[in-house]
Coordinates of C-alpha atoms and ligand atoms in Angstrom, one line a residue:
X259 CA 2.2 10.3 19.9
X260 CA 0.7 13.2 18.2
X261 CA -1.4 12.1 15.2
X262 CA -3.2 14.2 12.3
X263 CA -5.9 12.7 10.2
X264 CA -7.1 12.8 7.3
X265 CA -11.1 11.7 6.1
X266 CA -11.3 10.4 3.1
X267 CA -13.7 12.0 0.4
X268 CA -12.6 9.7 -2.1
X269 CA -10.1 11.2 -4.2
X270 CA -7.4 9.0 -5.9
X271 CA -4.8 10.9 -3.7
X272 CA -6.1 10.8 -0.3
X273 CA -3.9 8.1 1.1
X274 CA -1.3 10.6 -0.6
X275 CA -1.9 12.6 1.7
X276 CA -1.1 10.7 4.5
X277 CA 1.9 9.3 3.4
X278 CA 3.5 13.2 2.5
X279 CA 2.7 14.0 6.6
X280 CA 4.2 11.0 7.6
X281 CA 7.5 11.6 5.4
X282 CA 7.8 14.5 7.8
X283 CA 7.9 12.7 10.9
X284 CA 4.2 13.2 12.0
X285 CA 1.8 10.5 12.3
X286 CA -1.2 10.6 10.2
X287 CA -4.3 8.4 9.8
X288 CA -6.8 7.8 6.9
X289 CA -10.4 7.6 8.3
X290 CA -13.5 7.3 6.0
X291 CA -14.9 10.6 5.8
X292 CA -17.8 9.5 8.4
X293 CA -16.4 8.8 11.3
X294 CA -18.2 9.1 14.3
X295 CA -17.0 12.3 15.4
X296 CA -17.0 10.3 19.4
X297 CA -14.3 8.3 17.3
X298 CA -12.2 11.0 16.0
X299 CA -12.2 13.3 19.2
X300 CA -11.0 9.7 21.2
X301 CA -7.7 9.8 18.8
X302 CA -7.2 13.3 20.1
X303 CA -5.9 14.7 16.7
X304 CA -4.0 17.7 16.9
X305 CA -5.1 18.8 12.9
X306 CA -7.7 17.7 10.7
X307 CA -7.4 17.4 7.0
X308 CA -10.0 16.6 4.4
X309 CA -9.3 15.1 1.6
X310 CA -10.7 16.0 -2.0
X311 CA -13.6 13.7 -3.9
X312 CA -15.3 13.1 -6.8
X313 CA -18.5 15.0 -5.3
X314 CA -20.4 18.1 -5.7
X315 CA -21.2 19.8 -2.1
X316 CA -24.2 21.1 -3.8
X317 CA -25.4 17.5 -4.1
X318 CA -28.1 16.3 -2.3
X319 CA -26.3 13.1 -1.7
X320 CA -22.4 14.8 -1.2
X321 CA -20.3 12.9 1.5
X322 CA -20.4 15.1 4.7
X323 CA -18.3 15.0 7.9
X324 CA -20.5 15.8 10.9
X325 CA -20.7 18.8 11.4
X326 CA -19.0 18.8 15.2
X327 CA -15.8 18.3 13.7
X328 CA -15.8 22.3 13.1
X329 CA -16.3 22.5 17.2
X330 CA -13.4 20.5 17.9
X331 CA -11.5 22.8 18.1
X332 CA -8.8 22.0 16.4
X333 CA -7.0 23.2 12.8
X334 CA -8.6 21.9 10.1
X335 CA -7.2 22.0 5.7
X336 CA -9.7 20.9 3.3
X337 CA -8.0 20.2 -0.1
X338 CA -9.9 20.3 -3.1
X339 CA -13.4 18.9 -2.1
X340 CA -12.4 19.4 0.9
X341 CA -12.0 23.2 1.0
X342 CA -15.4 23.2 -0.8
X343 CA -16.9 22.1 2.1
X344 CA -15.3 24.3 4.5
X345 CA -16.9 26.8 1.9
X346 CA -20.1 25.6 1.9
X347 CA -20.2 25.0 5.3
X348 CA -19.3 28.8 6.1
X349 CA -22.3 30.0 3.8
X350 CA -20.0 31.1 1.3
X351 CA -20.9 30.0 -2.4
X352 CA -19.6 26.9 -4.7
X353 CA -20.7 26.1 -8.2
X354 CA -19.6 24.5 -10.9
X355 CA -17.5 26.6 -13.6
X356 CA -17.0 26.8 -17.3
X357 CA -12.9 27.3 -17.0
X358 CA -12.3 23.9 -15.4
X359 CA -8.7 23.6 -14.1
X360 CA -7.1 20.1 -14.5
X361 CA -3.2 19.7 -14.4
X362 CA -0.9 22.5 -13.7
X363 CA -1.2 25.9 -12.8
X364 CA 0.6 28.8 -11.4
X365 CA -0.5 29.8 -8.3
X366 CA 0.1 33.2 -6.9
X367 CA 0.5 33.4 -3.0
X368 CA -0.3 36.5 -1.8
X369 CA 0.4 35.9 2.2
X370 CA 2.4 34.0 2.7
X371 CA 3.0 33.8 6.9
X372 CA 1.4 30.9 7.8
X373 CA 0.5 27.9 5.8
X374 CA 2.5 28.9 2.8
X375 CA 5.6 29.9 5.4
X376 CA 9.2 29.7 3.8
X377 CA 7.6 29.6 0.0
X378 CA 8.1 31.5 -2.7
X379 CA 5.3 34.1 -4.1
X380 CA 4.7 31.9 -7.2
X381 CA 4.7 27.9 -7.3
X382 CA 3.5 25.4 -9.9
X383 CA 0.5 23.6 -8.3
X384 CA -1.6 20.8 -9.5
X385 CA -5.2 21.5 -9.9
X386 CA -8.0 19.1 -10.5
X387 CA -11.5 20.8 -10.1
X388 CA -14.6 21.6 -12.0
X389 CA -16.1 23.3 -9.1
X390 CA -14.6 26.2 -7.1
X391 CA -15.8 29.2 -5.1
X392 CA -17.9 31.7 -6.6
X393 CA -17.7 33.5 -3.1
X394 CA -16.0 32.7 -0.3
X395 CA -17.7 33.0 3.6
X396 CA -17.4 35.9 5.9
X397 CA -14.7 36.0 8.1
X398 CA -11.9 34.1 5.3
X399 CA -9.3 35.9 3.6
X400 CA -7.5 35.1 0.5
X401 CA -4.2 33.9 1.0
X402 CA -2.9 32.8 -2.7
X403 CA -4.9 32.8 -6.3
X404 CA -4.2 31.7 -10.3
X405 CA -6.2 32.7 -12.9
X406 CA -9.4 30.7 -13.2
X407 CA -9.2 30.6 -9.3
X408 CA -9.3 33.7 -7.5
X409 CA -9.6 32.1 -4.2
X410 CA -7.4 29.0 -4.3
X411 CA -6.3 29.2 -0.8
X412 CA -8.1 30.6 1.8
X413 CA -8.3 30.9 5.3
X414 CA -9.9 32.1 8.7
X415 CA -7.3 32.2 11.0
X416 CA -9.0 33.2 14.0
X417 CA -10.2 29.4 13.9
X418 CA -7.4 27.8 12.1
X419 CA -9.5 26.4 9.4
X420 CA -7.5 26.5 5.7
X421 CA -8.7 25.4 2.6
X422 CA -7.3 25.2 -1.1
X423 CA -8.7 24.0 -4.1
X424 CA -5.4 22.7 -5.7
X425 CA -3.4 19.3 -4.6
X426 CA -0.3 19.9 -2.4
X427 CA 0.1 15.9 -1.7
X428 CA 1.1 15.0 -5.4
X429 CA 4.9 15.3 -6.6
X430 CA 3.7 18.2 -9.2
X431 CA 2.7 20.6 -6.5
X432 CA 6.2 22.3 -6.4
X433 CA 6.8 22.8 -2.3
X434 CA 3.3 20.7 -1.6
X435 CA 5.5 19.0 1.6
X436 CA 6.0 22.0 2.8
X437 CA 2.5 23.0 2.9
X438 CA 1.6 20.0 4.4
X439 CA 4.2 20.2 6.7
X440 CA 3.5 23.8 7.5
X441 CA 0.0 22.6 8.2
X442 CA 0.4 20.1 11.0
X443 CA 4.0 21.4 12.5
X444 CA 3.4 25.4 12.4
X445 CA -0.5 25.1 12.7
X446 CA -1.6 22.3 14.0
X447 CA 1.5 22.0 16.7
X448 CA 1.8 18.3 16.2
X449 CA 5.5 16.8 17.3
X450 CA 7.4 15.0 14.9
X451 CA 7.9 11.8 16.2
X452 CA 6.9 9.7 14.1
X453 CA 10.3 7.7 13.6
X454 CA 10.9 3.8 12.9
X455 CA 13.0 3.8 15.6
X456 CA 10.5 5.2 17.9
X457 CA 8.0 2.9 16.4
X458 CA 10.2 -0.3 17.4
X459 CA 10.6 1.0 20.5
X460 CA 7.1 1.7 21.4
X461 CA 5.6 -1.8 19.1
X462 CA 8.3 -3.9 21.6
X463 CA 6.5 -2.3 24.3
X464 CA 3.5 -2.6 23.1
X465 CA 3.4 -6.5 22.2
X466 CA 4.8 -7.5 25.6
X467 CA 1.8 -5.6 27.7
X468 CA -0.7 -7.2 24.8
X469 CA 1.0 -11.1 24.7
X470 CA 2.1 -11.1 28.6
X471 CA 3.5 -14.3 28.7
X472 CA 1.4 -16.1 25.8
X473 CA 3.1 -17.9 23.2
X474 CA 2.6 -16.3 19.2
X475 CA 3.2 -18.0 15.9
X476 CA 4.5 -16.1 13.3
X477 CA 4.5 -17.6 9.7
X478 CA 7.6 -16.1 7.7
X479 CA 7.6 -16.9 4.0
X480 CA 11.0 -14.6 3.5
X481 CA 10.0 -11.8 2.2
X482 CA 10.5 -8.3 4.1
X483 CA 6.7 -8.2 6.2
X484 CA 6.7 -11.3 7.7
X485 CA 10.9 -11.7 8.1
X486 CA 10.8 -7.8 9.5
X487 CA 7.3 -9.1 11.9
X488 CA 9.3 -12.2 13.2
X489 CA 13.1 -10.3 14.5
X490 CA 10.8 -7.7 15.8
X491 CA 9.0 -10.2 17.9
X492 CA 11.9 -12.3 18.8
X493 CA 13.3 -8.6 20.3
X494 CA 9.7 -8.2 22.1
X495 CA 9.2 -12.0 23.6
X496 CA 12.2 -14.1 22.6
X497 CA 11.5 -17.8 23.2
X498 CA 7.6 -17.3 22.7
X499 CA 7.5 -17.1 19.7
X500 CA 7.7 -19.8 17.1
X501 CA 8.1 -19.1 13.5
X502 CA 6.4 -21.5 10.6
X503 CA 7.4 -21.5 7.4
X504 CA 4.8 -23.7 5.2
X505 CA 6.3 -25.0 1.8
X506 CA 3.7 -25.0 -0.1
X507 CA 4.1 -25.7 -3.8
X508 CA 3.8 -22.3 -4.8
X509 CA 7.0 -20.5 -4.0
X510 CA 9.9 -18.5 -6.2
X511 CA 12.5 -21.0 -8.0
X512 CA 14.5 -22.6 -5.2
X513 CA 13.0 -20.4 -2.6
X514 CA 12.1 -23.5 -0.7
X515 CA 15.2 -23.9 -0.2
X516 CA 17.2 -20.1 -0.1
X517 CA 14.2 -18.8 2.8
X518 CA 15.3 -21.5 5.5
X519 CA 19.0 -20.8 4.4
X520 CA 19.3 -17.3 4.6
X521 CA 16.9 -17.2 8.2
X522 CA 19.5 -19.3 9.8
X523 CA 22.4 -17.5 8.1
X524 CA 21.5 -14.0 9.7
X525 CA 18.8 -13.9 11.7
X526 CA 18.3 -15.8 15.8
X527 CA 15.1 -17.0 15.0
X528 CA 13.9 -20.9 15.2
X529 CA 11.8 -21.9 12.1
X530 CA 9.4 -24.8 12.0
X531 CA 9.5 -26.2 8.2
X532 CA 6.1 -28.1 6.8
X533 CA 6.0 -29.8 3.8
X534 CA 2.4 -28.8 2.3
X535 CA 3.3 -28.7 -1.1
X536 CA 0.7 -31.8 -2.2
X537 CA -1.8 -30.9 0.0
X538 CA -2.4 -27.3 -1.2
X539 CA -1.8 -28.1 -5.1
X540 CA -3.9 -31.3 -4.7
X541 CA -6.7 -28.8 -3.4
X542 CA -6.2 -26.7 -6.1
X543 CA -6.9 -29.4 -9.0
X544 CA -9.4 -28.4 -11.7
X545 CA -10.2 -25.0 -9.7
X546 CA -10.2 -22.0 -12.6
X547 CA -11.8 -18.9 -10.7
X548 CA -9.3 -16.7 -8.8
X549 CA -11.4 -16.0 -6.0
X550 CA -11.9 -19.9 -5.5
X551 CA -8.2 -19.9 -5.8
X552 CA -7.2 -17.9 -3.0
X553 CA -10.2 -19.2 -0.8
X554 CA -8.9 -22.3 -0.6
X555 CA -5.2 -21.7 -0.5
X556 CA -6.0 -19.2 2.5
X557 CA -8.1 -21.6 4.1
X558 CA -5.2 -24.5 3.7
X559 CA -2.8 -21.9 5.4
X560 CA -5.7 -22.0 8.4
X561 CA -5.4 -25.8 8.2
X562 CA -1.9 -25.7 8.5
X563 CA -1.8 -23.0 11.3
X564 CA -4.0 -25.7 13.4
X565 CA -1.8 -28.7 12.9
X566 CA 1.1 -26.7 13.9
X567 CA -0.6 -25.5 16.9
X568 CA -1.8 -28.9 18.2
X569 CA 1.9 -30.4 17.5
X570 CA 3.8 -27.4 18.6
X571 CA 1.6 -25.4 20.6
X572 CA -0.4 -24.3 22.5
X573 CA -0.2 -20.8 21.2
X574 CA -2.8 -18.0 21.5
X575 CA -1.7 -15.4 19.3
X576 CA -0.9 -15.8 14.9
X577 CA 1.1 -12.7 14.1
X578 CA 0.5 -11.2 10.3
X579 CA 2.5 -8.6 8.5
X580 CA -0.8 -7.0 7.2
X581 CA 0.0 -3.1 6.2
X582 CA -2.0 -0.3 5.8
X583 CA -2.4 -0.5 2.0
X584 CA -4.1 -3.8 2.4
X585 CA -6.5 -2.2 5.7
X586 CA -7.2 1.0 3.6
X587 CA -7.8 -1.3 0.4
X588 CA -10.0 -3.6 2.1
X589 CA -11.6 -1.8 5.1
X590 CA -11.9 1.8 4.5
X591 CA -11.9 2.3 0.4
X592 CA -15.4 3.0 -0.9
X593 CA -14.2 2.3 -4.2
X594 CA -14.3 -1.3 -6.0
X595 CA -10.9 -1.9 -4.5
X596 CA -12.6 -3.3 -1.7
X597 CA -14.1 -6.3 -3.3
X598 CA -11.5 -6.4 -5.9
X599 CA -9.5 -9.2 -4.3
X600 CA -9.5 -11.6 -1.3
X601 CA -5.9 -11.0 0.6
X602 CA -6.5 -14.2 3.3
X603 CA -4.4 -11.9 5.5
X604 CA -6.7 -9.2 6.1
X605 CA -10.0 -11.2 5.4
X606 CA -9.9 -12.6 9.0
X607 CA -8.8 -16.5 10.0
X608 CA -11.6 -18.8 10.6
X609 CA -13.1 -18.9 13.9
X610 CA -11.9 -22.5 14.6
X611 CA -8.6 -21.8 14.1
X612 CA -8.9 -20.2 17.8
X613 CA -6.0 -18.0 17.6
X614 CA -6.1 -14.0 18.2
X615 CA -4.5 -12.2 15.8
X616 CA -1.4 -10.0 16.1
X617 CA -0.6 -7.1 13.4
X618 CA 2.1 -4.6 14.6
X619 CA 1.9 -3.5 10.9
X620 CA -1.1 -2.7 10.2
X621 CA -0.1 1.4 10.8
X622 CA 2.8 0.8 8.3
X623 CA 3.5 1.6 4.4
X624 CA 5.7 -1.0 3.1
X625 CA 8.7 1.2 2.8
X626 CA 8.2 2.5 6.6
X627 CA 8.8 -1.6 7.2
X628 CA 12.3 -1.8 5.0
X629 CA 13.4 1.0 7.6
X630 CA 12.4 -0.9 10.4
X631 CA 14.3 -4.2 9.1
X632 CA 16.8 -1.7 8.3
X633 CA 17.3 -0.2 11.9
X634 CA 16.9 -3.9 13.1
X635 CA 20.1 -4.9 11.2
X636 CA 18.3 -6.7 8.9
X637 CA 20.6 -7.9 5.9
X638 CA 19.7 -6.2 2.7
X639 CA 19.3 -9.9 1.0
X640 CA 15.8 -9.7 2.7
X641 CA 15.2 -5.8 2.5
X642 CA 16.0 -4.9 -1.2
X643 CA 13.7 -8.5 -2.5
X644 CA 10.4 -7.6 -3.9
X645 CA 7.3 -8.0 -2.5
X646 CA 5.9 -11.8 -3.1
X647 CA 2.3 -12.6 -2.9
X648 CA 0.7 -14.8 -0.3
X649 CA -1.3 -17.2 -2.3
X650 CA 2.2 -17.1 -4.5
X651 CA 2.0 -18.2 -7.9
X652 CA -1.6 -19.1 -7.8
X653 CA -2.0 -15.3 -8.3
X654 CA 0.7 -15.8 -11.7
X655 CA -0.9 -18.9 -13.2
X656 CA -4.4 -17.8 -15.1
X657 CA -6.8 -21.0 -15.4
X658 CA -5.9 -24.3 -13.9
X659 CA -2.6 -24.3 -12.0
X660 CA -0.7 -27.0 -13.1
X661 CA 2.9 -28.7 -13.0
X662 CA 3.7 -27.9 -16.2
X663 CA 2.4 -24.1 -15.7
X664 CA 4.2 -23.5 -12.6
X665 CA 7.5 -24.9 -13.7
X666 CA 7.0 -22.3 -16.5
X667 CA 6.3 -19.0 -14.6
X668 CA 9.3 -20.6 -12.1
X669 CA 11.6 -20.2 -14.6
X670 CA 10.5 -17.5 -16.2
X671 CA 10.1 -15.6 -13.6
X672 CA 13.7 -16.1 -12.2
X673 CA 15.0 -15.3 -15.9
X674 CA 13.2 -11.9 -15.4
X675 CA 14.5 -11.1 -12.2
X676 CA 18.0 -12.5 -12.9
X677 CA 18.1 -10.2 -16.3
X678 CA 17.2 -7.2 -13.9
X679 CA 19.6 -7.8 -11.6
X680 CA 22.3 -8.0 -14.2
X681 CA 21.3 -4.5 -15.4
X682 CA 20.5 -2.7 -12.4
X683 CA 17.1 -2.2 -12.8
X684 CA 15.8 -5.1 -10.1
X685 CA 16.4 -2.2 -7.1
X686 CA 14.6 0.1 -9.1
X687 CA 11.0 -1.3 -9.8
X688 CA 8.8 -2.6 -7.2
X689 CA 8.0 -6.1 -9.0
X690 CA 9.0 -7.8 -11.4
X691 CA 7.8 -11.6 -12.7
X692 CA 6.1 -13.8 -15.4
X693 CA 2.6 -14.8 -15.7
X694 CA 1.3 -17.9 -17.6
X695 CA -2.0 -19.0 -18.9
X696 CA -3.4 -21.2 -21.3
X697 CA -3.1 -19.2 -24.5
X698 CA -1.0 -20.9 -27.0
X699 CA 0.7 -19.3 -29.9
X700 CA 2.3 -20.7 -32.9
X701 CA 6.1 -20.6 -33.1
X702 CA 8.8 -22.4 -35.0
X703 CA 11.6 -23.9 -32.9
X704 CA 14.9 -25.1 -35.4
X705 CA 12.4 -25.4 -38.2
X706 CA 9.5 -27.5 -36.6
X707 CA 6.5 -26.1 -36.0
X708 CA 5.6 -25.7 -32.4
X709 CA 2.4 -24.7 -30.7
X710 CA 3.4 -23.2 -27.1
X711 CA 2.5 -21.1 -24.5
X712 CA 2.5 -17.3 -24.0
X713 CA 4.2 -15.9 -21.3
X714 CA 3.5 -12.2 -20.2
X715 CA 6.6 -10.3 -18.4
X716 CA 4.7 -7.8 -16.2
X717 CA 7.4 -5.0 -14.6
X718 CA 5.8 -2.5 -12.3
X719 CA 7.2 0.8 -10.6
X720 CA 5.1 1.5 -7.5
X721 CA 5.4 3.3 -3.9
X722 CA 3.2 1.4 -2.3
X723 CA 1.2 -0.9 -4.5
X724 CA -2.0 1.1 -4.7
X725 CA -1.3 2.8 -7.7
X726 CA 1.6 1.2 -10.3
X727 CA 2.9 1.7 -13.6
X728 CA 4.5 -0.4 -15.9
X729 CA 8.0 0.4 -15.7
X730 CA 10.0 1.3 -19.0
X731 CA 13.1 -0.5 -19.2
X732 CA 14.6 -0.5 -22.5
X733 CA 13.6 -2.0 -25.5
X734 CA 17.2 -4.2 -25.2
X735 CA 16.5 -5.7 -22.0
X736 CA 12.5 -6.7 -23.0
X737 CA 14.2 -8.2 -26.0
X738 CA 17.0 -10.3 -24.2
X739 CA 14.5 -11.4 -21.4
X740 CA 12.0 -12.3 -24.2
X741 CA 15.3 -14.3 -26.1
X742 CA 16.0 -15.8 -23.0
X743 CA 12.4 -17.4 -22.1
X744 CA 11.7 -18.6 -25.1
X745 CA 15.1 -20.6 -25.8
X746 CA 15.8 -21.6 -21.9
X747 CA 12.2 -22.4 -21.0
X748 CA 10.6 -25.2 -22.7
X749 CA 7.1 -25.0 -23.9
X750 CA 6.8 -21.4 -24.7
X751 CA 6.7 -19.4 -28.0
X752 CA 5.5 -16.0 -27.4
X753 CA 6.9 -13.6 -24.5
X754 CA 4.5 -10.6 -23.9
X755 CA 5.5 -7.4 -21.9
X756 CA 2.6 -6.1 -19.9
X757 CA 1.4 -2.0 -20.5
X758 CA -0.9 -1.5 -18.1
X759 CA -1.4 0.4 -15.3
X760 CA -2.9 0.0 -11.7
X761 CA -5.7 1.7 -12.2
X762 CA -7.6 0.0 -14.0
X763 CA -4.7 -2.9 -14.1
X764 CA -4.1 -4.2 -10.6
X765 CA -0.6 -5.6 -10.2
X766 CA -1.3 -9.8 -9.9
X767 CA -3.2 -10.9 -13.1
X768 CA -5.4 -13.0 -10.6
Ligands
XMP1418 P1 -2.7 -6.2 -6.7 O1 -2.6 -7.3 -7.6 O2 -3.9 -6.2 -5.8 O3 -1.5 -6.3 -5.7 O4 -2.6 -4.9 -7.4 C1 -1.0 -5.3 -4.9 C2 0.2 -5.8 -4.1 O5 -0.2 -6.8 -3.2 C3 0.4 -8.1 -3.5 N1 -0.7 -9.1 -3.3 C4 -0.9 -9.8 -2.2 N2 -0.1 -9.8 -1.1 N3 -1.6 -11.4 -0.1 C5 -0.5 -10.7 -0.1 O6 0.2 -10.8 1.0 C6 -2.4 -11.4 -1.2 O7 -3.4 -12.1 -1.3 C7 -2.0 -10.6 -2.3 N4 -2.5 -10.3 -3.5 C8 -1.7 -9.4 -4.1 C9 0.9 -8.0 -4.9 O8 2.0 -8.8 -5.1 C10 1.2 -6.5 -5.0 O9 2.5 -6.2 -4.4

């Protein structure tokens, strides 16, 4: 398969990138901007891209790529930062300008028979610089300019390097795909075949040469990764795999119950069922910090994993729907997102546990996996749900989870979604639940005084959970999912609706 990739400089939009080449049928990679270039050339990339970053290439302490990666010899696009350093690199000139450009701006493309193939002479692009080129090196030529950038594109085509200062992978660079795609198809020559169905047929492969005739467990709480992970390896090794699915105290209203149902309704796939719901909330008493929190709920999963494997095994491989976001969040990001929170899926299992792990997701965005379950026949009662945590409502409850708390986010939480549903807006946001703590609020229920809790309603619109907004549903449905909670769940007085953002937000309170 060909491949592209991008190193990461740091912006905000770098995995952005990625996703826009893949959208066009070519794979495409994120890689921290140091690679080893032994690493890079191994992944025989037909087309390099560099991302943009908060840096100054006139900074002592700037992020560089090694330098070999000009001697590839393949085509390279740096974008933003990233053409700065092609510029730099070249001996042309950057510094840092009064006439900043941040937002739109029209850009003027003044050749347009390569990288800007099939577009207009004038486009809205999105521009977020302070720096830019003063000069640009020997051997470039200008290929499209706005007014505070006279050089906003450039290229030496003799070597296939490209740069441009403005930001084609955002939705407000008007034909920004098509630069992209002009990039790796036209330029860089990669094949687009990147397709789900080519990716189940080459993952089926795949697993079998990797598992041979070992058996896997799979643990499937219902929700689109794991349910998706478990048909696909049912199609790939059939009666090897066994599927656990671990009740454990901290699951939707009734999903206990509807996630057994529904498997055996539609999908060929044997489920072991564990009652854990004591254990894990027993192990949770008294604990406040989030971090302790998911700790021990990940490490209870492990526990559980082990008991299953000496009843039911022996197994060798545990298979985990882990996707990119979570590698990029947790592996490559320099950022804070790294430390920011403990997913137990991509922190590693515990050595005891003895089991090799299995992730034929971990290349995947979340909405590259609905197309899979799609293409699998997957019903949409498992495709459209929204994601669901896996610590669960531990990640809802702020302070000490307790009985009383998690029957209120339970309910709550099913009022939201149920009122969502009603309306049409459940298909059209990414999440949608309650969150409870142990602020208490005065309210006056059928004239008595009442001193409750407060419940926050947090609605979120999202591609692919690294960046979120709150979602703006109308002021009528806040106000009848606010009526709702506080006259159908007892034990609350105030309903909050959440406003923030992921950055600096993140989506789970905890
Ligand atoms: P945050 O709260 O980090 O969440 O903005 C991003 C997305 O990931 C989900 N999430 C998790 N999923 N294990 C998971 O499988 C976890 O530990 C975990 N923590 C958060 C969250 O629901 C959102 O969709």
């Amino acid at each position: 398969m060909d491949r592209i990739i991008v190193l990461d400089f740091g912006s905000q939009y770098s995995h952005l990138i990625c996703r826009r080449i893949r959208e066009s049928n070519v794979y495409c990679e994120l890689l921290p901007y140091d690679s080893p270039i032994s690493m890079i050339k191994d992944l025989h990339p037909k087309g390099i891209v560099l991302s943009g970053g908060p840096s100054s290439v006139y900074l002592q302490n700037s992020p560089k790529p090694d330098k070999k990666i000009f001697d590839i010899g393949v085509p390279i696009l740096g974008i933003c930062y990233g053409h700065q350093l092609i510029v730099d690199e070249f001996n042309g000139k950057i510094k840092r300008f009064d006439n900043r450009e941040y937002g739109y701006a029209d850009l003027v493309i003044d050749d347009n028979s390569d990288l800007f193939q099939g577009i207009n002479k004038k486009i809205k692009c999105w521009m977020s610089h302070a720096d830019a080129a003063e000069n640009i090196p020997n051997n470039f030529e200008i290929l499209a300019h706005t007014k505070n950038s006279l050089s906003a594109a450039i290229a030496n085509r003799e070597r296939k390097f490209y740069g441009i200062q403005f930001h084609p992978e955002v939705s407000h660079t008007e034909e920004g795909n098509r630069i992209l795609r002009n990039f790796s198809q036209s330029i860089s020559n990669a094949k687009p075949d990147w397709t789900m169905q080519n990716f189940i047929d080459f993952s089926i492969k795949n697993i079998r040469t990797k598992v041979h005739d070992s058996r896997v467990l799979c643990a499937i709480s219902g929700g689109i990764d794991s349910t998706t992970l478990a048909v696909l390896l049912s199609k790939a090794i059939d009666n090897n795999l066994t599927c656990v699915f671990v009740k454990n105290g901290l699951l939707r209203l009734n999903e206990e119950e509807l996630v057994p149902k529904l498997i055996n309704k539609y999908l060929d796939i044997n489920i072991i069922t564990i009652n854990a719901e004591e254990r894990f909330l027993s192990k949770l008493k008294g604990i406040r910090d989030p971090e302790q929190k998911r700790k021990i709920i990940g490490e209870e999963f492990a526990q559980v994993f082990l008991e299953v494997t000496k009843d039911y095994g022996p197994f060798y491989w545990l298979a985990q729907g882990t996707l990119y976001p979570d590698v990029i969040e947790s592996g490559l990001s320099k950022g804070p997102a790294a430390i920011i929170k403990t997913h137990h899926n991509v922190g590693g299992l515990p050595q005891w546990l003895n089991l090799k792990v299995l992730e034929p997701f971990r290349s995947l965005y979340k909405d590259e996996v609905r197309k899979i379950a799609a293409l699998l026949d997957i019903p949409d009662e498992f495709i459209k749900r929204h994601p669901f945590p896996g610590p669960g409502l531990a990640v809802r409850i702020i302070g000490e989870i307790t009985d009383e708390k998690i029957r209120i986010v339970r309910q709550a939480s099913n009022i939201v979604e149920n009122e969502l549903m009603i309306s049409g807006w459940y298909d059209k946001v990414w999440q949608a639940y309650a969150a409870v703590g142990d602020d208490l609020a005065v309210g006056v229920l059928g004239d008595e005084r009442m001193y409750g809790h407060i419940v926050t309603v947090r609605i979120v619109e999202s591609l692919d959970a690294m960046t979120a907004d709150w979602s703006r549903i109308p002021y009528d449905l806040i106000s009848k999912i606010s009526n709702r909670i506080t006259n159908e769940v007892s034990g609350v007085t105030w309903v909050t609706y959440s406003v923030s953002s992921k950055p600096p937000a993140t989506i789970e309170p905890q």
